[in-house]
Short mmCIF file of C-alpha atoms and ligand atoms in Angstrom, two decimals:
data_model
loop_
_atom_site.label_atom_id
_atom_site.label_comp_id
_atom_site.label_asym_id
_atom_site.label_seq_id
_atom_site.Cartn_x
_atom_site.Cartn_y
_atom_site.Cartn_z
CA MET L 555 16.08 48.67 -3.13
CA ARG L 556 16.63 45.93 -5.75
CA VAL L 557 20.13 46.42 -6.19
CA ALA L 558 20.39 46.20 -2.34
CA ILE L 559 18.51 42.93 -2.20
CA ALA L 560 20.46 41.52 -5.32
CA ARG L 561 23.94 42.37 -3.51
CA TRP L 562 22.62 40.64 -0.38
CA LEU L 563 21.55 37.55 -2.45
CA ARG L 564 25.22 37.17 -3.61
CA HIS L 565 26.02 35.76 -0.38
CA PHE L 566 23.86 32.92 -1.01
CA PRO L 567 24.25 29.93 -3.50
CA TRP L 568 22.72 30.65 -7.01
CA TRP L 569 19.81 28.53 -6.44
CA ILE L 570 18.50 29.99 -3.49
CA SER L 571 19.01 33.57 -4.97
CA LYS L 572 17.39 32.37 -8.27
CA GLY L 573 14.37 31.00 -6.21
CA ILE L 574 13.67 34.07 -4.27
CA GLY L 575 14.25 36.26 -7.43
CA VAL L 576 11.76 34.57 -9.63
CA SER L 577 8.89 33.26 -7.65
CA VAL L 578 6.48 33.57 -4.30
CA LYS L 579 7.24 31.19 -1.77
CA VAL L 580 4.70 29.00 -0.52
CA GLU L 581 3.51 29.56 2.91
CA THR L 582 1.78 26.44 3.47
CA LEU L 583 2.78 22.88 2.46
CA VAL L 584 -0.03 20.42 2.18
CA LEU L 585 1.65 16.91 1.98
CA PHE L 586 -0.85 14.23 0.78
CA GLY L 587 0.49 10.36 1.46
CA ALA L 588 2.07 11.95 4.65
CA THR L 589 1.73 8.69 6.68
CA GLY L 590 3.33 6.58 3.69
CA ASP L 591 6.68 5.30 3.27
CA LEU L 592 8.33 7.90 0.94
CA ALA L 593 6.87 10.66 3.30
CA GLN L 594 8.40 8.69 6.50
CA ARG L 595 11.91 7.87 4.94
CA MET L 596 12.45 11.00 2.69
CA LEU L 597 10.12 13.82 2.77
CA PHE L 598 9.75 14.36 6.63
CA PRO L 599 13.56 13.91 7.07
CA SER L 600 14.30 16.49 4.32
CA LEU L 601 12.19 19.03 5.76
CA TYR L 602 13.26 18.60 9.31
CA ASN L 603 16.93 19.15 7.66
CA LEU L 604 15.86 22.34 6.01
CA HIS L 605 14.18 23.55 9.31
CA LEU L 606 17.27 22.92 11.28
CA ASP L 607 19.53 24.67 8.99
CA GLY L 608 17.27 27.69 9.03
CA LEU L 609 16.24 27.29 5.29
CA LEU L 610 12.38 27.16 6.11
CA ALA L 611 10.70 30.58 6.49
CA ASP L 612 9.24 31.05 9.91
CA ALA L 613 5.63 31.54 8.52
CA LEU L 614 5.76 28.06 6.74
CA THR L 615 3.44 25.49 8.00
CA ILE L 616 3.05 21.94 7.06
CA ILE L 617 -0.41 19.79 6.84
CA GLY L 618 0.18 16.29 6.79
CA SER L 619 -2.49 14.50 5.15
CA GLY L 620 -3.50 10.53 4.87
CA ARG L 621 -6.53 8.46 4.90
CA SER L 622 -6.45 7.32 8.62
CA LYS L 623 -8.19 9.82 11.09
CA MET L 624 -5.70 10.56 14.04
CA ASP L 625 -5.16 13.54 15.95
CA ARG L 626 -2.22 16.01 15.72
CA THR L 627 -0.33 14.48 18.77
CA THR L 628 -0.44 10.95 17.27
CA PHE L 629 0.51 12.11 13.88
CA HIS L 630 3.46 13.98 15.62
CA ALA L 631 4.86 10.80 17.42
CA GLN L 632 4.68 9.32 14.00
CA VAL L 633 6.77 12.21 12.46
CA ARG L 634 9.29 12.10 15.47
CA ALA L 635 9.65 8.38 15.11
CA ALA L 636 10.41 8.92 11.50
CA LEU L 637 12.99 11.28 12.03
CA THR L 638 14.88 9.41 14.62
CA GLU L 639 14.69 6.21 12.25
CA HIS L 640 15.95 7.71 9.11
CA LEU L 641 18.29 10.59 10.39
CA PRO L 642 21.79 10.12 11.88
CA ALA L 643 21.62 10.90 15.81
CA ASP L 644 23.55 13.66 15.91
CA ARG L 645 20.76 15.66 13.71
CA ILE L 646 18.30 14.74 16.25
CA GLU L 647 18.04 17.76 18.52
CA ASP L 648 14.99 17.85 21.11
CA ALA L 649 14.41 21.66 20.70
CA GLY L 650 14.60 21.39 16.94
CA VAL L 651 12.32 18.55 16.85
CA ALA L 652 9.62 20.38 19.11
CA ALA L 653 9.91 23.46 16.68
CA PHE L 654 9.68 21.49 13.62
CA LEU L 655 6.60 19.70 15.05
CA ASP L 656 4.99 22.93 16.03
CA ARG L 657 4.85 23.62 12.12
CA ILE L 658 3.01 20.46 11.38
CA ASP L 659 -1.02 19.91 11.51
CA TYR L 660 -2.73 16.69 10.49
CA CYS L 661 -5.79 16.45 8.44
CA ALA L 662 -7.39 13.10 7.31
CA ILE L 663 -8.49 13.03 3.37
CA ASP L 664 -9.69 10.19 1.59
CA ALA L 665 -9.01 11.34 -1.79
CA GLY L 666 -10.34 8.25 -3.50
CA ALA L 667 -14.03 8.83 -1.98
CA GLY L 668 -13.47 12.58 -2.36
CA THR L 669 -14.14 13.39 1.30
CA GLY L 670 -11.94 15.74 3.84
CA TYR L 671 -11.31 18.87 1.38
CA ASP L 672 -14.00 20.93 3.28
CA GLU L 673 -12.00 20.09 6.62
CA LEU L 674 -8.66 20.97 4.72
CA ALA L 675 -10.15 24.13 3.69
CA ALA L 676 -11.29 25.02 7.34
CA LEU L 677 -7.76 24.21 8.64
CA LEU L 678 -6.16 26.26 6.10
CA GLY L 679 -8.45 29.17 7.05
CA ASP L 680 -7.07 32.50 6.03
CA ARG L 681 -3.89 30.37 4.53
CA MET L 682 -6.06 29.86 1.58
CA GLN L 683 -5.36 33.35 0.70
CA ARG L 684 -1.48 32.94 0.25
CA PRO L 685 0.53 30.62 -1.48
CA ILE L 686 -0.02 26.75 -0.74
CA GLY L 687 2.35 24.07 -2.03
CA VAL L 688 0.67 20.68 -2.54
CA TYR L 689 2.90 17.72 -2.51
CA LEU L 690 1.46 14.27 -3.68
CA SER L 691 3.16 11.37 -2.33
CA THR L 692 0.44 9.07 -3.30
CA PRO L 693 -0.56 6.42 -5.92
CA PRO L 694 -0.37 7.77 -9.03
CA SER L 695 -4.11 7.14 -9.86
CA MET L 696 -4.99 9.88 -6.94
CA PHE L 697 -3.11 12.65 -8.83
CA GLY L 698 -5.98 13.48 -11.30
CA PRO L 699 -8.64 12.95 -8.52
CA ILE L 700 -6.81 15.01 -5.84
CA ALA L 701 -5.96 18.02 -8.63
CA GLN L 702 -9.89 18.18 -9.00
CA GLY L 703 -10.83 17.83 -5.35
CA LEU L 704 -8.50 20.78 -4.61
CA LYS L 705 -9.72 22.91 -7.30
CA ALA L 706 -13.52 22.25 -6.38
CA ALA L 707 -12.54 23.03 -2.79
CA GLY L 708 -11.08 26.33 -3.85
CA ILE L 709 -7.55 25.30 -2.71
CA ALA L 710 -6.08 25.80 -6.33
CA CYS L 711 -5.25 29.61 -5.99
CA ALA L 712 -3.12 31.55 -8.90
CA GLU L 713 -0.09 31.53 -6.45
CA CYS L 714 -0.82 27.61 -5.27
CA ARG L 715 1.63 24.86 -6.78
CA ILE L 716 1.45 21.21 -7.00
CA ALA L 717 4.27 18.53 -6.93
CA MET L 718 3.99 14.86 -7.87
CA GLU L 719 6.10 11.87 -7.49
CA LYS L 720 6.21 9.32 -10.65
CA PRO L 721 5.03 7.75 -12.43
CA ILE L 722 2.77 10.12 -14.41
CA GLY L 723 0.66 7.48 -15.99
CA HIS L 724 1.72 4.37 -17.51
CA ASP L 725 1.92 5.00 -21.06
CA LEU L 726 1.69 8.37 -23.30
CA ALA L 727 -2.08 8.06 -23.37
CA SER L 728 -2.70 7.85 -19.60
CA SER L 729 0.12 10.33 -19.08
CA ARG L 730 -1.70 12.88 -21.11
CA GLU L 731 -4.69 12.06 -19.48
CA VAL L 732 -3.25 12.62 -16.03
CA ASN L 733 -1.45 15.98 -17.14
CA GLN L 734 -4.68 17.06 -18.44
CA GLN L 735 -6.45 16.53 -15.25
CA VAL L 736 -4.05 18.26 -13.17
CA GLY L 737 -3.62 21.06 -15.68
CA ASP L 738 -7.22 21.62 -15.64
CA ALA L 739 -6.48 22.91 -11.89
CA PHE L 740 -3.04 24.12 -11.78
CA ALA L 741 -1.14 25.97 -14.78
CA GLU L 742 1.94 24.27 -16.30
CA ASP L 743 4.40 26.71 -14.48
CA HIS L 744 2.81 25.66 -11.04
CA VAL L 745 3.21 21.97 -11.90
CA PHE L 746 6.49 20.42 -10.42
CA ARG L 747 6.91 16.63 -11.56
CA ILE L 748 9.67 14.97 -9.35
CA ASP L 749 12.50 12.88 -10.69
CA HIS L 750 14.39 12.37 -7.47
CA TYR L 751 17.23 11.64 -9.55
CA LEU L 752 17.52 15.24 -10.37
CA GLY L 753 17.78 16.46 -6.99
CA LYS L 754 21.14 14.13 -6.28
CA GLU L 755 24.17 16.38 -6.22
CA THR L 756 26.13 14.30 -8.46
CA VAL L 757 23.47 14.38 -11.24
CA GLN L 758 23.33 18.13 -11.02
CA ASN L 759 27.27 17.87 -11.21
CA LEU L 760 27.00 16.54 -14.64
CA LEU L 761 25.77 19.92 -15.81
CA ALA L 762 28.69 21.51 -14.08
CA LEU L 763 31.31 19.04 -15.58
CA ARG L 764 29.86 19.47 -19.13
CA PHE L 765 29.19 23.08 -19.05
CA ALA L 766 31.51 25.02 -16.46
CA ASN L 767 34.71 22.98 -18.33
CA MET L 768 36.16 23.94 -21.83
CA LEU L 769 37.90 20.68 -21.73
CA PHE L 770 35.01 18.39 -22.60
CA GLU L 771 32.53 19.97 -24.79
CA PRO L 772 34.52 20.21 -28.17
CA LEU L 773 34.94 16.35 -27.81
CA TRP L 774 31.35 15.91 -26.83
CA ASN L 775 29.97 14.48 -30.11
CA ALA L 776 30.03 11.46 -32.66
CA GLN L 777 33.57 12.58 -34.03
CA ALA L 778 35.26 11.91 -30.85
CA ILE L 779 33.05 9.65 -28.77
CA ASP L 780 32.49 5.91 -29.81
CA HIS L 781 29.67 5.15 -27.47
CA VAL L 782 28.18 6.04 -24.12
CA GLN L 783 27.09 3.67 -21.22
CA ILE L 784 24.60 4.31 -18.38
CA THR L 785 24.45 1.94 -15.80
CA VAL L 786 22.08 2.07 -12.86
CA ALA L 787 22.64 -1.15 -10.76
CA GLU L 788 20.93 -1.83 -7.54
CA THR L 789 21.62 -4.89 -5.10
CA VAL L 790 17.60 -4.47 -3.48
CA GLY L 791 15.04 -6.97 -4.75
CA LEU L 792 11.29 -5.94 -4.38
CA GLU L 793 11.76 -4.34 -0.78
CA GLY L 794 7.95 -5.46 0.10
CA ARG L 795 6.93 -3.13 -3.17
CA VAL L 796 5.23 -6.36 -4.65
CA SER L 797 1.82 -4.60 -5.46
CA TYR L 798 3.49 -1.41 -7.32
CA TYR L 799 6.17 -3.34 -9.06
CA ASP L 800 4.77 -6.45 -10.57
CA GLY L 801 3.39 -5.42 -13.88
CA VAL L 802 5.58 -2.02 -13.86
CA GLY L 803 8.97 -3.61 -14.43
CA ALA L 804 12.22 -1.78 -14.78
CA LEU L 805 11.63 -0.10 -18.06
CA LYS L 806 8.94 1.93 -16.63
CA ASP L 807 10.27 1.98 -13.23
CA MET L 808 13.63 3.17 -13.91
CA VAL L 809 14.43 3.82 -17.64
CA GLN L 810 11.30 5.74 -18.22
CA ASN L 811 12.47 8.77 -15.75
CA HIS L 812 15.62 8.43 -13.82
CA MET L 813 17.76 6.86 -16.91
CA LEU L 814 16.12 9.01 -19.59
CA GLN L 815 17.07 12.20 -17.46
CA LEU L 816 20.43 11.15 -17.00
CA LEU L 817 20.68 10.62 -20.78
CA ALA L 818 19.31 14.03 -21.59
CA ILE L 819 21.56 15.69 -19.16
CA ILE L 820 24.48 13.81 -20.95
CA ALA L 821 23.47 14.26 -24.40
CA MET L 822 21.52 17.68 -24.77
CA GLU L 823 22.83 20.76 -26.57
CA PRO L 824 24.13 23.26 -24.19
CA PRO L 825 21.25 25.44 -22.71
CA ALA L 826 22.08 29.23 -22.79
CA SER L 827 21.32 29.39 -18.97
CA VAL L 828 20.47 27.26 -15.98
CA SER L 829 16.96 28.81 -16.16
CA ALA L 830 14.12 26.15 -16.12
CA THR L 831 13.14 26.94 -19.72
CA ALA L 832 16.54 26.78 -21.25
CA VAL L 833 17.37 23.40 -19.52
CA ARG L 834 14.21 21.93 -20.23
CA ASP L 835 14.08 23.16 -23.62
CA GLU L 836 17.06 21.32 -24.40
CA LYS L 837 16.20 18.22 -22.64
CA VAL L 838 12.98 17.86 -24.39
CA LYS L 839 14.55 18.25 -27.74
CA LEU L 840 16.94 15.50 -27.00
CA LEU L 841 14.24 13.18 -25.71
CA ARG L 842 12.35 13.74 -28.84
CA SER L 843 15.19 12.68 -30.84
CA LEU L 844 15.51 9.22 -29.64
CA ARG L 845 15.00 6.54 -32.36
CA LYS L 846 11.90 4.89 -31.88
CA MET L 847 12.39 1.05 -31.31
CA ARG L 848 11.18 -1.17 -34.22
CA ALA L 849 9.91 -4.37 -33.92
CA GLU L 850 12.73 -5.90 -36.20
CA ASP L 851 15.42 -4.43 -34.10
CA VAL L 852 14.10 -5.12 -30.62
CA LYS L 853 15.85 -8.40 -30.24
CA ALA L 854 18.99 -7.28 -30.97
CA HIS L 855 18.86 -4.00 -29.35
CA SER L 856 17.26 -4.71 -26.08
CA VAL L 857 17.12 -7.42 -23.39
CA LYS L 858 14.58 -8.07 -20.54
CA GLY L 859 15.61 -10.10 -17.52
CA GLN L 860 14.31 -11.40 -14.28
CA TYR L 861 16.50 -12.52 -11.22
CA SER L 862 16.39 -15.92 -9.93
CA SER L 863 17.49 -17.06 -6.65
CA GLY L 864 21.34 -16.37 -5.95
CA ALA L 865 23.56 -14.35 -3.68
CA VAL L 866 23.96 -10.58 -2.91
CA ASN L 867 26.43 -8.85 -0.86
CA GLY L 868 27.26 -12.65 0.64
CA GLY L 869 23.88 -13.37 1.52
CA ALA L 870 21.46 -15.80 -0.28
CA VAL L 871 18.47 -14.15 -1.80
CA THR L 872 15.01 -15.53 -3.29
CA GLY L 873 14.06 -15.32 -6.99
CA TYR L 874 11.64 -12.83 -8.22
CA ALA L 875 8.76 -14.99 -8.91
CA ASP L 876 9.37 -16.99 -5.40
CA GLU L 877 9.49 -13.40 -3.75
CA LEU L 878 5.97 -12.79 -5.47
CA GLY L 879 4.50 -16.23 -4.96
CA GLN L 880 3.59 -16.75 -8.50
CA PRO L 881 5.48 -16.65 -11.90
CA SER L 882 5.58 -13.38 -13.73
CA ASN L 883 6.55 -11.62 -16.95
CA THR L 884 7.68 -8.56 -15.22
CA GLU L 885 11.41 -7.42 -15.96
CA THR L 886 13.53 -6.56 -13.23
CA PHE L 887 16.57 -5.87 -15.75
CA VAL L 888 16.69 -4.36 -18.80
CA ALA L 889 19.66 -3.38 -21.30
CA ILE L 890 18.80 -1.40 -24.34
CA LYS L 891 21.07 -0.12 -27.13
CA ALA L 892 19.61 3.37 -27.94
CA PHE L 893 20.45 5.98 -30.60
CA ILE L 894 20.01 9.64 -30.75
CA ASP L 895 19.05 10.96 -34.27
CA ASN L 896 20.74 14.29 -34.57
CA TRP L 897 23.79 15.71 -35.67
CA ARG L 898 25.76 15.49 -32.69
CA TRP L 899 25.26 11.79 -31.91
CA LYS L 900 25.00 10.47 -35.34
CA GLY L 901 25.69 6.74 -34.97
CA VAL L 902 26.96 6.63 -31.47
CA PRO L 903 25.08 4.05 -29.50
CA PHE L 904 24.01 4.72 -25.99
CA TYR L 905 23.84 1.75 -24.04
CA LEU L 906 21.60 1.83 -21.07
CA ARG L 907 21.11 -0.98 -18.56
CA THR L 908 19.37 -1.09 -14.87
CA GLY L 909 18.54 -4.01 -12.60
CA LYS L 910 17.47 -5.05 -9.38
CA ARG L 911 19.64 -7.73 -7.44
CA MET L 912 22.96 -6.74 -9.21
CA PRO L 913 26.32 -7.68 -7.44
CA GLU L 914 26.81 -3.98 -6.53
CA ARG L 915 24.94 -0.79 -6.27
CA LYS L 916 26.36 1.64 -8.64
CA SER L 917 25.16 4.27 -10.94
CA GLU L 918 27.59 5.30 -13.55
CA VAL L 919 28.07 7.10 -16.76
CA LEU L 920 30.94 5.83 -19.19
CA ILE L 921 32.09 7.93 -22.27
CA GLN L 922 34.00 5.72 -24.52
CA PHE L 923 36.09 8.13 -26.72
CA LYS L 924 37.55 7.13 -30.07
CA PRO L 925 41.01 5.89 -30.65
CA VAL L 926 43.74 8.48 -32.04
CA PRO L 927 43.47 8.64 -35.61
CA HIS L 928 47.22 7.57 -36.09
CA ASN L 929 49.66 5.81 -33.62
CA ILE L 930 53.05 7.74 -34.08
CA PHE L 931 54.33 5.17 -31.52
CA ALA L 932 53.80 2.32 -33.79
CA ARG L 933 57.13 2.29 -35.20
CA VAL L 934 59.02 2.49 -31.96
CA GLY L 935 57.52 -0.38 -30.53
CA ALA L 936 54.21 0.87 -28.52
CA GLY L 937 51.57 -1.51 -29.43
CA LYS L 938 47.96 -0.51 -29.63
CA LEU L 939 47.07 2.61 -27.72
CA ASP L 940 44.09 2.37 -25.59
CA ALA L 941 41.50 4.91 -26.22
CA ASN L 942 40.52 7.55 -23.56
CA MET L 943 37.60 6.61 -21.56
CA MET L 944 35.78 8.98 -18.67
CA ILE L 945 33.90 7.20 -15.79
CA ILE L 946 31.53 9.21 -14.02
CA ASN L 947 30.17 7.67 -11.06
CA LEU L 948 27.02 9.03 -9.51
CA GLN L 949 26.55 6.88 -6.41
CA PRO L 950 27.54 5.39 -3.77
CA GLU L 951 31.12 6.37 -5.11
CA GLU L 952 31.32 10.02 -6.31
CA ASN L 953 34.21 10.46 -8.77
CA ILE L 954 35.23 11.00 -12.21
CA ARG L 955 37.99 8.98 -13.68
CA VAL L 956 39.86 9.64 -16.95
CA LYS L 957 41.75 7.03 -18.42
CA VAL L 958 44.56 8.40 -20.62
CA MET L 959 47.95 6.96 -22.08
CA ALA L 960 51.10 7.74 -20.52
CA LYS L 961 54.69 7.03 -21.41
CA GLN L 962 56.50 4.40 -19.00
CA PRO L 963 59.55 5.99 -17.52
CA GLY L 964 62.85 4.67 -19.14
CA LEU L 965 65.46 5.12 -21.71
CA ASP L 966 63.22 3.52 -24.42
CA ARG L 967 66.37 1.25 -25.51
CA ASP L 968 63.87 -1.27 -26.51
CA GLY L 969 61.14 0.66 -27.69
CA VAL L 970 58.75 3.35 -26.06
CA LYS L 971 56.40 1.59 -23.57
CA LEU L 972 52.86 3.26 -23.22
CA LYS L 973 50.70 2.45 -20.28
CA GLU L 974 47.06 3.65 -19.62
CA VAL L 975 47.03 5.52 -16.15
CA THR L 976 43.96 6.96 -14.47
CA MET L 977 43.30 10.33 -13.57
CA ASP L 978 41.10 10.42 -10.51
CA VAL L 979 39.00 12.96 -9.17
CA SER L 980 37.34 11.90 -6.08
CA LEU L 981 34.41 14.40 -5.39
CA SER L 982 33.79 13.25 -1.83
CA HIS L 983 37.43 14.11 -1.32
CA SER L 984 37.55 17.52 -2.95
CA PHE L 985 34.35 18.59 -1.13
CA ALA L 986 35.21 16.77 2.31
CA GLY L 987 33.51 18.64 4.98
CA GLU L 988 30.51 19.59 3.06
CA ARG L 989 27.27 17.41 4.27
CA ARG L 990 25.80 15.63 1.55
CA ARG L 991 21.96 16.18 1.28
CA ILE L 992 19.04 14.16 0.66
CA ALA L 993 18.10 14.87 -2.97
CA TYR L 994 14.65 15.80 -1.53
CA GLU L 995 16.05 18.57 0.48
CA ARG L 996 16.98 20.14 -2.66
CA LEU L 997 13.69 19.36 -4.34
CA LEU L 998 11.67 20.40 -1.52
CA LEU L 999 13.33 23.67 -1.09
CA ASP L 1000 12.89 24.55 -5.20
CA PHE L 1001 9.13 23.67 -4.79
CA ILE L 1002 8.86 25.87 -1.80
CA GLU L 1003 10.46 28.71 -3.62
CA GLY L 1004 9.22 28.03 -7.05
CA ASP L 1005 12.18 27.05 -9.18
CA GLN L 1006 11.18 24.28 -11.77
CA THR L 1007 14.64 23.67 -13.17
CA LEU L 1008 15.04 20.42 -11.49
CA PHE L 1009 11.26 19.32 -12.39
CA VAL L 1010 10.38 17.58 -15.36
CA ARG L 1011 8.02 19.42 -17.84
CA ARG L 1012 4.91 17.90 -19.50
CA ASP L 1013 6.57 17.75 -22.74
CA GLU L 1014 9.39 15.83 -21.42
CA VAL L 1015 7.26 13.14 -19.62
CA GLU L 1016 5.34 12.67 -22.87
CA ALA L 1017 8.48 12.45 -24.94
CA GLN L 1018 9.95 10.02 -22.36
CA TRP L 1019 6.78 7.81 -22.58
CA GLN L 1020 6.69 8.06 -26.36
CA TRP L 1021 10.00 6.30 -26.65
CA ILE L 1022 9.34 3.86 -23.86
CA ASP L 1023 5.88 2.94 -25.56
CA SER L 1024 7.83 2.05 -28.79
CA ILE L 1025 9.99 -0.40 -26.91
CA ARG L 1026 6.93 -2.17 -25.05
CA ASP L 1027 5.12 -2.09 -28.56
CA ALA L 1028 8.02 -3.82 -30.19
CA TRP L 1029 8.50 -6.11 -27.19
CA ALA L 1030 4.78 -7.24 -27.33
CA ALA L 1031 4.89 -7.62 -31.31
CA VAL L 1032 7.75 -10.08 -31.00
CA ASP L 1033 6.38 -11.52 -27.70
CA MET L 1034 9.67 -11.05 -25.71
CA ALA L 1035 9.75 -12.77 -22.22
CA PRO L 1036 12.39 -11.97 -19.71
CA GLN L 1037 15.24 -14.02 -19.58
CA THR L 1038 16.54 -15.47 -16.23
CA TYR L 1039 19.57 -14.25 -14.57
CA THR L 1040 21.07 -15.25 -11.26
CA ALA L 1041 20.51 -12.85 -8.55
CA GLY L 1042 24.15 -11.28 -7.78
CA SER L 1043 25.22 -11.39 -11.42
CA TRP L 1044 25.09 -8.67 -13.91
CA GLY L 1045 21.75 -9.70 -15.82
CA PRO L 1046 20.98 -12.34 -18.55
CA SER L 1047 24.09 -13.22 -20.87
CA SER L 1048 22.35 -11.82 -23.71
CA ALA L 1049 22.88 -8.30 -22.26
CA ILE L 1050 26.60 -9.19 -22.64
CA ALA L 1051 26.24 -10.28 -25.88
CA LEU L 1052 24.27 -6.73 -26.96
CA ILE L 1053 27.40 -4.70 -26.60
CA GLU L 1054 29.79 -7.20 -27.18
CA ARG L 1055 28.50 -7.75 -30.85
CA ASP L 1056 29.42 -4.33 -31.14
CA GLY L 1057 33.08 -4.81 -29.90
CA ALA L 1058 32.52 -3.03 -26.76
CA SER L 1059 32.17 -4.21 -23.07
CA TRP L 1060 30.00 -3.30 -20.16
CA HIS L 1061 32.40 -1.41 -17.60
CA ASP L 1062 31.77 -4.11 -14.52
C1 LIG W 698 12.76 4.61 -7.58
C2 LIG W 698 12.35 3.36 -7.96
O1 LIG W 698 12.24 5.64 -8.47
O2 LIG W 698 14.07 4.61 -7.46
C3 LIG W 698 12.80 2.02 -7.23
O3 LIG W 698 10.82 3.21 -8.16
C4 LIG W 698 14.27 2.38 -7.22
O4 LIG W 698 12.42 0.88 -7.77
C5 LIG W 698 14.86 3.91 -7.00
O5 LIG W 698 15.04 1.64 -6.23
C6 LIG W 698 16.12 3.94 -6.97
O6 LIG W 698 16.62 5.17 -6.22
P1 LIG W 698 18.17 5.41 -5.71
O7 LIG W 698 18.16 6.92 -5.05
O8 LIG W 698 18.28 4.48 -4.59
O9 LIG W 698 18.86 5.11 -6.78
#
């Protein structure tokens, strides 16, 4: 029987078969924060896509939960409106939407006041005996109290699992506290910490690029690589998230999670397999090898910025403080020169930069290789050879470009002429016709099926905070304030100096 199932599973992509193979699927999904922005923009549209593609078991039911009291029909109308607003028109099928809504119930819970859990238990009925997946899309301060509330109401069975959005705490100590409170109700192998970057196809592709090809790995180290740049640039500003963003800033909002996960995948040692344990063991080792920031280095190794008014995408935009309505010390841009203290990366700087109101939306990894050790063409007229460079575009473009030297055609009577040319692999072109899925489709499916590979483990989050705390402490020690940059520029001029001091330049 197992052999037959295994043979049958081969017809499915590896992640589906792996999920089915390792864990029990949840039968009820309870979504806290179901009336919130993320649920409306991402979670319900993603669940609907999975439903429409036949990827959700018939038995799966969804219970949306929010603070407001409302009946099922009113909630259905909200979900229907969210689907119409956030999905392309050709995905909306009347019968499909009706069948999807059929799966959905609503239960009001005031997690702050600790009320509504008994009503949830009553609504769950005998579903309480079967695996439940609880998804928290709520303010992070609610993670601990909700986990405790579920436990008290008996909704934390051995096969129940919990997923949480970021951030887990606001520093190492508070993240430990949240992890402890959640861990008290759910075992770690049932806790799914979300970093939506891990759900992105292009981020997963970094694993394929590094470990499914022989070409790069032998060169992936300090012997061959001069430095690495990771840029996550956004054109958006505050987007009405004032109450969340101010006081948090780019370091905690983007570097602590998304950028460090990217860094870990790019720099970790090869895991033995793509199992959750193997991948996360390697990531955590890498995160722990990040050199802590010291107060004496912080001015040379980091830059904080805050945008002032300017123009983005041809339109005038107001500055951060004006959007906020008061002056603020929160950084909307950060650039960091990081080092990984291990054998592989000794002495290789990793330049990280992220910011809001940049000139374009672009997430990119650049690997700058070292020059060849000896230029054999020097005597026949070829000047300096450009060192190879690999640029991996994660979004919105999906491509990989490698810059290599090539001989310019000719008889070479005046000397050999070499020129840098680009090998360009467009992933959107190579996989044209494949629908690009929302990152949350993948994450929700893995959560339902119990595969933790693309979720962040407790020790990873804590290692991330440890490094971030060292930067914040160093900033505080030297009283570092954000420097102004014009909206629509690549950040303060000191961010350019940060890398140019080392003889390199940002790839803009
Ligand atoms: C979120 C941050 O985690 O990621 C936002 O809180 C940011 O500030 C967003 O805009 C970026 O995600 P994406 O998928 O648009 O790159």
